[in-house]
Coordinates of C-alpha atoms in Angstrom, one line a residue:
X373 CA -10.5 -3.7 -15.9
X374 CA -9.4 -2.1 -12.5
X375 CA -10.2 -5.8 -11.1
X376 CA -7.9 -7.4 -13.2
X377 CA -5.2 -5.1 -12.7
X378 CA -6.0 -5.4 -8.4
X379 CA -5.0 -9.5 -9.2
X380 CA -1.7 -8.8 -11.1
X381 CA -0.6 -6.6 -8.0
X382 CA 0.2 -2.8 -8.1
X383 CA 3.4 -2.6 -8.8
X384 CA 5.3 0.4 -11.1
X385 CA 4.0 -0.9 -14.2
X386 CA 0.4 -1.6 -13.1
X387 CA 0.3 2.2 -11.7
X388 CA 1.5 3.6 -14.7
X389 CA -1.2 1.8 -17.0
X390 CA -4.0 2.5 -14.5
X391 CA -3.1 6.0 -14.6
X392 CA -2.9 6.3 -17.8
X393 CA -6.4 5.1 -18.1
X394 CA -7.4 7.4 -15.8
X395 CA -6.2 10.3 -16.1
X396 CA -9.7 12.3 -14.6
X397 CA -8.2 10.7 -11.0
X398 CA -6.0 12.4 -8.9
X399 CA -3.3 10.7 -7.3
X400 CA -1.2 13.2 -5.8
X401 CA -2.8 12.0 -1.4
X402 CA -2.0 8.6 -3.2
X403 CA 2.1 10.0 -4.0
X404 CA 2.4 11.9 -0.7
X405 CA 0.9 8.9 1.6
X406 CA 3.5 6.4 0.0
X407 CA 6.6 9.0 1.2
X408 CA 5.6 8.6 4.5
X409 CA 8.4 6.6 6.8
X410 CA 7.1 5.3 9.8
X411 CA 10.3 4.2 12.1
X412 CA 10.6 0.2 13.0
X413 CA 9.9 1.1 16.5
X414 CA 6.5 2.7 16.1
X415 CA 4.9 0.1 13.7
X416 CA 6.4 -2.7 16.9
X417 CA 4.5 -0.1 19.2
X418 CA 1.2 0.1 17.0
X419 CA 1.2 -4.0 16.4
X420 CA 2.1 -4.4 20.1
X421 CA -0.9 -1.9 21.8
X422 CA -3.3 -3.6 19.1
X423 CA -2.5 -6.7 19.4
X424 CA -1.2 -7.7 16.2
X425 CA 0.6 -10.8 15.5
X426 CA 4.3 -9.6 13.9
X427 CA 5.0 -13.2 12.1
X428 CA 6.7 -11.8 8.9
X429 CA 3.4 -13.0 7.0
X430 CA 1.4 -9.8 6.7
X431 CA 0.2 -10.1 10.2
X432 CA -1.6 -13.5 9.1
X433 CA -1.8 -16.4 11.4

């Protein structure tokens, strides 16, 4: 189920079978989102203005 496949983590593989299973979905926003390169200085800017903690643990605390 797509649950099971969110808790292995979606990695190449996981994509693959999921689209595979699914091939009604589209996933070309999906292809042209993850091309997108944001420079190191804007995601400091955006953490920074929104007061994010930048900890090297997914903004956890």
């Amino acid at each position: 189920s797509e649950l099971q496949l969110a808790g292995k983590g979606f990695n190449p593989e996981v994509e693959k079978e999921f689209k595979n299973r699914n091939k009604e979905i589209s996933f070309h926003w999906v292809d042209k989102m993850e091309q997108i390169r944001i420079p190191e200085t804007e995601k400091q800017k955006f953490a920074r203005e929104g007061g994010l903690a930048i900890n090297g643990n997914g903004g956890r605390q």
